[in-house]
Amino acid sequence: MTELILSLDVLDRKWAARIAESCAPFIDAVKIGYPLVLSAGLGVVEDLAGLGLPLIADFKVADIPNTNRLICEAVFSAGFDAVIAHGFVGADAVRTCVEVAHNHGGAAYIVAEMSHPGATEFFHGGVAERLATLAVSSRADGIIAPATRPDRVSRLREIVGKKTIYSPGVGAQGGDLDTVARLVDGVIVGRSIYEAEDPATEAERFSRIRR
């Protein structure tokens, strides 16, 4: 089964909670990024805890090891189950995120390649491959790889083996759900669901990958 992860890149705390609750029967986790946390605070976790779904902090943590440690400590103390971090800041910074996550019984995922068009400027030429290799050597739980470029996902799978791959870019960014679902462990969908007239119905449509 491939997981369906709802990405809530929204600003309204109450709206986010309503969307998540309506979609809960059809999803496997909720990913929350800076827009919602900056507008609503880390307390938004309390609104979603009752869903019984893993909560992923998509903060793309990218700083020196000590700052990464402080960010990740705040993330897991707030009740998140996982954090997403960048790997280009180096092995020491990545290991810090992984260590904090594992000390809290959580998970850490490293961005190997992003899904927007501009990502090809800096993540290609062997960079994504190096980041995937770093994720493996740092004992990260998995990587983030782009649904918009399935060929890249296949290449990165060769490096990370059975580690988890979560893939954003389906829907609004043009990634094909069925194509990428065969390659990854989880597909991340945001705008196509939460901007739909009926988010729950749209989440149910995407949930066919869970069967």
PDB file of C-alpha atoms in Angstrom:
ATOM      1  CA  MET A   1       0.000   0.000   0.000  1.00  0.00           C
ATOM      2  CA  THR A   2       1.188   3.512  -0.828  1.00  0.00           C
ATOM      3  CA  GLU A   3       0.332   6.114   1.782  1.00  0.00           C
ATOM      4  CA  LEU A   4      -1.578   9.305   1.044  1.00  0.00           C
ATOM      5  CA  ILE A   5      -0.268  12.295   2.976  1.00  0.00           C
ATOM      6  CA  LEU A   6      -2.300  15.500   3.194  1.00  0.00           C
ATOM      7  CA  SER A   7      -0.180  18.654   3.003  1.00  0.00           C
ATOM      8  CA  LEU A   8      -1.770  21.612   4.768  1.00  0.00           C
ATOM      9  CA  ASP A   9       0.033  24.677   3.453  1.00  0.00           C
ATOM     10  CA  VAL A  10      -2.731  27.019   4.591  1.00  0.00           C
ATOM     11  CA  LEU A  11      -2.941  29.927   7.011  1.00  0.00           C
ATOM     12  CA  ASP A  12      -6.257  29.463   8.809  1.00  0.00           C
ATOM     13  CA  ARG A  13      -6.043  27.181  11.850  1.00  0.00           C
ATOM     14  CA  LYS A  14      -9.748  26.364  12.055  1.00  0.00           C
ATOM     15  CA  TRP A  15     -10.021  25.738   8.327  1.00  0.00           C
ATOM     16  CA  ALA A  16      -6.996  23.446   8.459  1.00  0.00           C
ATOM     17  CA  ALA A  17      -8.552  21.437  11.276  1.00  0.00           C
ATOM     18  CA  ARG A  18     -11.854  21.088   9.394  1.00  0.00           C
ATOM     19  CA  ILE A  19     -10.131  19.921   6.229  1.00  0.00           C
ATOM     20  CA  ALA A  20      -7.971  17.422   8.086  1.00  0.00           C
ATOM     21  CA  GLU A  21     -10.938  16.031   9.988  1.00  0.00           C
ATOM     22  CA  SER A  22     -13.054  15.607   6.852  1.00  0.00           C
ATOM     23  CA  CYS A  23     -10.177  13.915   4.983  1.00  0.00           C
ATOM     24  CA  ALA A  24      -8.975  11.748   7.879  1.00  0.00           C
ATOM     25  CA  PRO A  25     -10.713   8.521   6.751  1.00  0.00           C
ATOM     26  CA  PHE A  26      -8.848   8.640   3.443  1.00  0.00           C
ATOM     27  CA  ILE A  27      -5.313   9.692   4.441  1.00  0.00           C
ATOM     28  CA  ASP A  28      -2.402   8.219   6.373  1.00  0.00           C
ATOM     29  CA  ALA A  29      -0.633  11.323   7.704  1.00  0.00           C
ATOM     30  CA  VAL A  30      -0.798  15.117   7.769  1.00  0.00           C
ATOM     31  CA  LYS A  31       2.130  17.315   6.734  1.00  0.00           C
ATOM     32  CA  ILE A  32       2.275  20.827   8.168  1.00  0.00           C
ATOM     33  CA  GLY A  33       4.622  23.513   6.892  1.00  0.00           C
ATOM     34  CA  TYR A  34       5.730  26.964   7.940  1.00  0.00           C
ATOM     35  CA  PRO A  35       2.669  28.881   6.624  1.00  0.00           C
ATOM     36  CA  LEU A  36       0.279  27.239   9.093  1.00  0.00           C
ATOM     37  CA  VAL A  37       2.666  27.156  12.049  1.00  0.00           C
ATOM     38  CA  LEU A  38       3.773  30.763  11.561  1.00  0.00           C
ATOM     39  CA  SER A  39       0.159  31.932  11.484  1.00  0.00           C
ATOM     40  CA  ALA A  40      -1.279  29.603  14.129  1.00  0.00           C
ATOM     41  CA  GLY A  41       1.684  28.533  16.268  1.00  0.00           C
ATOM     42  CA  LEU A  42       2.879  25.065  17.222  1.00  0.00           C
ATOM     43  CA  GLY A  43      -0.380  24.674  19.139  1.00  0.00           C
ATOM     44  CA  VAL A  44      -1.988  23.658  15.851  1.00  0.00           C
ATOM     45  CA  VAL A  45      -0.751  20.176  16.720  1.00  0.00           C
ATOM     46  CA  GLU A  46      -3.357  20.074  19.489  1.00  0.00           C
ATOM     47  CA  ASP A  47      -6.112  20.636  16.915  1.00  0.00           C
ATOM     48  CA  LEU A  48      -4.993  17.621  14.904  1.00  0.00           C
ATOM     49  CA  ALA A  49      -3.889  15.211  17.635  1.00  0.00           C
ATOM     50  CA  GLY A  50      -7.361  13.743  17.988  1.00  0.00           C
ATOM     51  CA  LEU A  51      -7.267  12.432  14.411  1.00  0.00           C
ATOM     52  CA  GLY A  52      -4.815   9.728  15.462  1.00  0.00           C
ATOM     53  CA  LEU A  53      -2.682  10.335  12.365  1.00  0.00           C
ATOM     54  CA  PRO A  54       1.077  10.926  12.219  1.00  0.00           C
ATOM     55  CA  LEU A  55       1.947  14.622  11.978  1.00  0.00           C
ATOM     56  CA  ILE A  56       4.943  15.609   9.862  1.00  0.00           C
ATOM     57  CA  ALA A  57       6.679  18.963  10.391  1.00  0.00           C
ATOM     58  CA  ASP A  58       7.751  20.094   6.942  1.00  0.00           C
ATOM     59  CA  PHE A  59      10.158  22.778   8.117  1.00  0.00           C
ATOM     60  CA  LYS A  60      12.962  21.799   5.717  1.00  0.00           C
ATOM     61  CA  VAL A  61      15.348  22.429   8.571  1.00  0.00           C
ATOM     62  CA  ALA A  62      18.598  23.857   7.211  1.00  0.00           C
ATOM     63  CA  ASP A  63      20.941  25.439   9.726  1.00  0.00           C
ATOM     64  CA  ILE A  64      23.994  24.735  11.848  1.00  0.00           C
ATOM     65  CA  PRO A  65      23.783  21.639  14.066  1.00  0.00           C
ATOM     66  CA  ASN A  66      22.910  23.491  17.283  1.00  0.00           C
ATOM     67  CA  THR A  67      20.102  25.471  15.661  1.00  0.00           C
ATOM     68  CA  ASN A  68      18.832  22.321  13.978  1.00  0.00           C
ATOM     69  CA  ARG A  69      18.803  20.626  17.364  1.00  0.00           C
ATOM     70  CA  LEU A  70      16.756  23.431  18.925  1.00  0.00           C
ATOM     71  CA  ILE A  71      14.264  23.428  16.051  1.00  0.00           C
ATOM     72  CA  CYS A  72      13.831  19.668  16.161  1.00  0.00           C
ATOM     73  CA  GLU A  73      13.483  19.622  19.937  1.00  0.00           C
ATOM     74  CA  ALA A  74      10.668  22.166  19.620  1.00  0.00           C
ATOM     75  CA  VAL A  75       9.052  20.129  16.854  1.00  0.00           C
ATOM     76  CA  PHE A  76       8.935  16.886  18.794  1.00  0.00           C
ATOM     77  CA  SER A  77       8.108  18.504  22.129  1.00  0.00           C
ATOM     78  CA  ALA A  78       5.059  20.032  20.429  1.00  0.00           C
ATOM     79  CA  GLY A  79       3.836  16.566  19.466  1.00  0.00           C
ATOM     80  CA  PHE A  80       4.972  16.074  15.886  1.00  0.00           C
ATOM     81  CA  ASP A  81       5.905  12.558  14.804  1.00  0.00           C
ATOM     82  CA  ALA A  82       8.406  13.429  12.077  1.00  0.00           C
ATOM     83  CA  VAL A  83      10.460  16.272  10.656  1.00  0.00           C
ATOM     84  CA  ILE A  84      11.692  17.067   7.156  1.00  0.00           C
ATOM     85  CA  ALA A  85      15.180  18.571   6.848  1.00  0.00           C
ATOM     86  CA  HIS A  86      17.525  19.679   4.093  1.00  0.00           C
ATOM     87  CA  GLY A  87      20.756  17.795   3.578  1.00  0.00           C
ATOM     88  CA  PHE A  88      22.842  20.397   1.745  1.00  0.00           C
ATOM     89  CA  VAL A  89      23.946  21.926   5.065  1.00  0.00           C
ATOM     90  CA  GLY A  90      26.142  18.886   5.675  1.00  0.00           C
ATOM     91  CA  ALA A  91      26.379  15.597   7.511  1.00  0.00           C
ATOM     92  CA  ASP A  92      26.784  17.052  11.004  1.00  0.00           C
ATOM     93  CA  ALA A  93      23.604  19.122  10.683  1.00  0.00           C
ATOM     94  CA  VAL A  94      21.679  16.196   9.214  1.00  0.00           C
ATOM     95  CA  ARG A  95      22.821  13.794  11.929  1.00  0.00           C
ATOM     96  CA  THR A  96      21.621  16.240  14.570  1.00  0.00           C
ATOM     97  CA  CYS A  97      18.085  16.195  13.145  1.00  0.00           C
ATOM     98  CA  VAL A  98      18.107  12.411  12.917  1.00  0.00           C
ATOM     99  CA  GLU A  99      19.423  11.988  16.457  1.00  0.00           C
ATOM    100  CA  VAL A 100      16.802  14.294  17.974  1.00  0.00           C
ATOM    101  CA  ALA A 101      14.045  12.577  16.012  1.00  0.00           C
ATOM    102  CA  HIS A 102      15.127   9.116  17.099  1.00  0.00           C
ATOM    103  CA  ASN A 103      15.608  10.210  20.721  1.00  0.00           C
ATOM    104  CA  HIS A 104      11.939  11.204  20.690  1.00  0.00           C
ATOM    105  CA  GLY A 105      10.813   8.025  18.960  1.00  0.00           C
ATOM    106  CA  GLY A 106      10.151   9.984  15.771  1.00  0.00           C
ATOM    107  CA  ALA A 107      11.411  10.047  12.204  1.00  0.00           C
ATOM    108  CA  ALA A 108      13.529  12.350  10.072  1.00  0.00           C
ATOM    109  CA  TYR A 109      13.305  12.645   6.298  1.00  0.00           C
ATOM    110  CA  ILE A 110      15.918  14.377   4.153  1.00  0.00           C
ATOM    111  CA  VAL A 111      15.069  16.350   1.023  1.00  0.00           C
ATOM    112  CA  ALA A 112      16.977  14.761  -1.844  1.00  0.00           C
ATOM    113  CA  GLU A 113      15.288  16.737  -4.610  1.00  0.00           C
ATOM    114  CA  MET A 114      12.390  19.189  -4.681  1.00  0.00           C
ATOM    115  CA  SER A 115       9.457  19.117  -7.078  1.00  0.00           C
ATOM    116  CA  HIS A 116       9.295  22.648  -8.536  1.00  0.00           C
ATOM    117  CA  PRO A 117      10.923  23.506 -11.906  1.00  0.00           C
ATOM    118  CA  GLY A 118      13.722  25.566 -10.358  1.00  0.00           C
ATOM    119  CA  ALA A 119      14.953  22.583  -8.362  1.00  0.00           C
ATOM    120  CA  THR A 120      16.823  21.337 -11.408  1.00  0.00           C
ATOM    121  CA  GLU A 121      19.216  24.303 -11.146  1.00  0.00           C
ATOM    122  CA  PHE A 122      20.940  22.999  -8.037  1.00  0.00           C
ATOM    123  CA  PHE A 123      19.664  19.496  -7.211  1.00  0.00           C
ATOM    124  CA  HIS A 124      20.841  17.899 -10.461  1.00  0.00           C
ATOM    125  CA  GLY A 125      24.338  17.041 -11.630  1.00  0.00           C
ATOM    126  CA  GLY A 126      24.754  14.399  -8.958  1.00  0.00           C
ATOM    127  CA  VAL A 127      23.675  16.567  -6.017  1.00  0.00           C
ATOM    128  CA  ALA A 128      20.429  14.711  -5.305  1.00  0.00           C
ATOM    129  CA  GLU A 129      22.297  11.430  -5.445  1.00  0.00           C
ATOM    130  CA  ARG A 130      24.799  12.708  -2.883  1.00  0.00           C
ATOM    131  CA  LEU A 131      21.981  13.887  -0.623  1.00  0.00           C
ATOM    132  CA  ALA A 132      20.283  10.490  -0.850  1.00  0.00           C
ATOM    133  CA  THR A 133      23.572   8.821   0.020  1.00  0.00           C
ATOM    134  CA  LEU A 134      23.932  11.187   2.976  1.00  0.00           C
ATOM    135  CA  ALA A 135      20.434  10.275   4.166  1.00  0.00           C
ATOM    136  CA  VAL A 136      21.437   6.620   4.192  1.00  0.00           C
ATOM    137  CA  SER A 137      24.752   7.161   5.986  1.00  0.00           C
ATOM    138  CA  SER A 138      23.122   9.454   8.552  1.00  0.00           C
ATOM    139  CA  ARG A 139      20.495   6.839   9.384  1.00  0.00           C
ATOM    140  CA  ALA A 140      17.635   9.057   8.278  1.00  0.00           C
ATOM    141  CA  ASP A 141      14.314   7.271   7.903  1.00  0.00           C
ATOM    142  CA  GLY A 142      13.914   8.246   4.292  1.00  0.00           C
ATOM    143  CA  ILE A 143      14.002  10.971   1.675  1.00  0.00           C
ATOM    144  CA  ILE A 144      11.762  13.406  -0.151  1.00  0.00           C
ATOM    145  CA  ALA A 145      11.824  13.024  -3.956  1.00  0.00           C
ATOM    146  CA  PRO A 146       9.783  14.715  -6.714  1.00  0.00           C
ATOM    147  CA  ALA A 147       6.595  13.233  -8.150  1.00  0.00           C
ATOM    148  CA  THR A 148       7.090  15.638 -11.045  1.00  0.00           C
ATOM    149  CA  ARG A 149      10.166  13.669 -12.176  1.00  0.00           C
ATOM    150  CA  PRO A 150       9.504   9.932 -11.756  1.00  0.00           C
ATOM    151  CA  ASP A 151      12.767   9.044 -13.473  1.00  0.00           C
ATOM    152  CA  ARG A 152      14.616  10.849 -10.699  1.00  0.00           C
ATOM    153  CA  VAL A 153      12.623   8.976  -8.070  1.00  0.00           C
ATOM    154  CA  SER A 154      13.653   5.692  -9.671  1.00  0.00           C
ATOM    155  CA  ARG A 155      17.299   6.735  -9.618  1.00  0.00           C
ATOM    156  CA  LEU A 156      17.143   7.782  -5.970  1.00  0.00           C
ATOM    157  CA  ARG A 157      15.403   4.528  -5.058  1.00  0.00           C
ATOM    158  CA  GLU A 158      18.501   2.706  -6.277  1.00  0.00           C
ATOM    159  CA  ILE A 159      20.491   4.588  -3.635  1.00  0.00           C
ATOM    160  CA  VAL A 160      18.186   4.476  -0.620  1.00  0.00           C
ATOM    161  CA  GLY A 161      16.909   0.934  -1.133  1.00  0.00           C
ATOM    162  CA  LYS A 162      14.070   0.119   1.235  1.00  0.00           C
ATOM    163  CA  LYS A 163      14.137   3.429   3.078  1.00  0.00           C
ATOM    164  CA  THR A 164      10.957   5.457   2.853  1.00  0.00           C
ATOM    165  CA  ILE A 165      10.430   7.807  -0.072  1.00  0.00           C
ATOM    166  CA  TYR A 166       7.714  10.455   0.235  1.00  0.00           C
ATOM    167  CA  SER A 167       6.916  12.309  -2.957  1.00  0.00           C
ATOM    168  CA  PRO A 168       5.305  15.761  -3.386  1.00  0.00           C
ATOM    169  CA  GLY A 169       4.243  17.357  -6.644  1.00  0.00           C
ATOM    170  CA  VAL A 170       1.109  15.419  -7.611  1.00  0.00           C
ATOM    171  CA  GLY A 171      -1.838  17.439  -8.821  1.00  0.00           C
ATOM    172  CA  ALA A 172      -1.231  21.189  -8.802  1.00  0.00           C
ATOM    173  CA  GLN A 173       2.411  20.782  -9.872  1.00  0.00           C
ATOM    174  CA  GLY A 174       1.578  18.253 -12.579  1.00  0.00           C
ATOM    175  CA  GLY A 175       2.877  14.974 -11.152  1.00  0.00           C
ATOM    176  CA  ASP A 176       0.921  11.879 -12.140  1.00  0.00           C
ATOM    177  CA  LEU A 177      -0.513  10.042  -9.146  1.00  0.00           C
ATOM    178  CA  ASP A 178      -0.547   6.516 -10.536  1.00  0.00           C
ATOM    179  CA  THR A 179       2.912   6.738 -12.064  1.00  0.00           C
ATOM    180  CA  VAL A 180       4.672   7.904  -8.927  1.00  0.00           C
ATOM    181  CA  ALA A 181       2.610   5.768  -6.529  1.00  0.00           C
ATOM    182  CA  ARG A 182       4.275   2.673  -7.949  1.00  0.00           C
ATOM    183  CA  LEU A 183       7.708   4.042  -7.058  1.00  0.00           C
ATOM    184  CA  VAL A 184       7.305   5.503  -3.560  1.00  0.00           C
ATOM    185  CA  ASP A 185       6.006   4.746  -0.092  1.00  0.00           C
ATOM    186  CA  GLY A 186       3.850   7.827   0.188  1.00  0.00           C
ATOM    187  CA  VAL A 187       2.427  10.536  -2.061  1.00  0.00           C
ATOM    188  CA  ILE A 188       2.050  14.054  -0.664  1.00  0.00           C
ATOM    189  CA  VAL A 189      -0.945  16.036  -1.959  1.00  0.00           C
ATOM    190  CA  GLY A 190      -1.912  19.538  -0.915  1.00  0.00           C
ATOM    191  CA  ARG A 191      -3.694  22.079  -3.080  1.00  0.00           C
ATOM    192  CA  SER A 192      -5.546  19.526  -5.194  1.00  0.00           C
ATOM    193  CA  ILE A 193      -7.291  18.411  -2.024  1.00  0.00           C
ATOM    194  CA  TYR A 194      -7.652  21.445   0.224  1.00  0.00           C
ATOM    195  CA  GLU A 195      -8.591  23.831  -2.601  1.00  0.00           C
ATOM    196  CA  ALA A 196     -11.239  21.449  -3.944  1.00  0.00           C
ATOM    197  CA  GLU A 197     -14.916  22.279  -3.521  1.00  0.00           C
ATOM    198  CA  ASP A 198     -15.230  19.114  -1.435  1.00  0.00           C
ATOM    199  CA  PRO A 199     -11.810  18.211   0.034  1.00  0.00           C
ATOM    200  CA  ALA A 200     -13.025  14.919   1.502  1.00  0.00           C
ATOM    201  CA  THR A 201     -14.336  13.714  -1.845  1.00  0.00           C
ATOM    202  CA  GLU A 202     -11.082  14.678  -3.513  1.00  0.00           C
ATOM    203  CA  ALA A 203      -9.053  12.925  -0.797  1.00  0.00           C
ATOM    204  CA  GLU A 204     -11.139   9.809  -1.331  1.00  0.00           C
ATOM    205  CA  ARG A 205     -10.385   9.975  -5.057  1.00  0.00           C
ATOM    206  CA  PHE A 206      -6.654  10.164  -4.392  1.00  0.00           C
ATOM    207  CA  SER A 207      -6.894   7.394  -1.813  1.00  0.00           C
ATOM    208  CA  ARG A 208      -7.133   4.732  -4.495  1.00  0.00           C
ATOM    209  CA  ILE A 209      -3.354   4.388  -4.158  1.00  0.00           C
ATOM    210  CA  ARG A 210      -3.898   2.969  -0.649  1.00  0.00           C
ATOM    211  CA  ARG A 211      -5.638  -0.161  -1.948  1.00  0.00           C
TER     212      ARG A 211
END
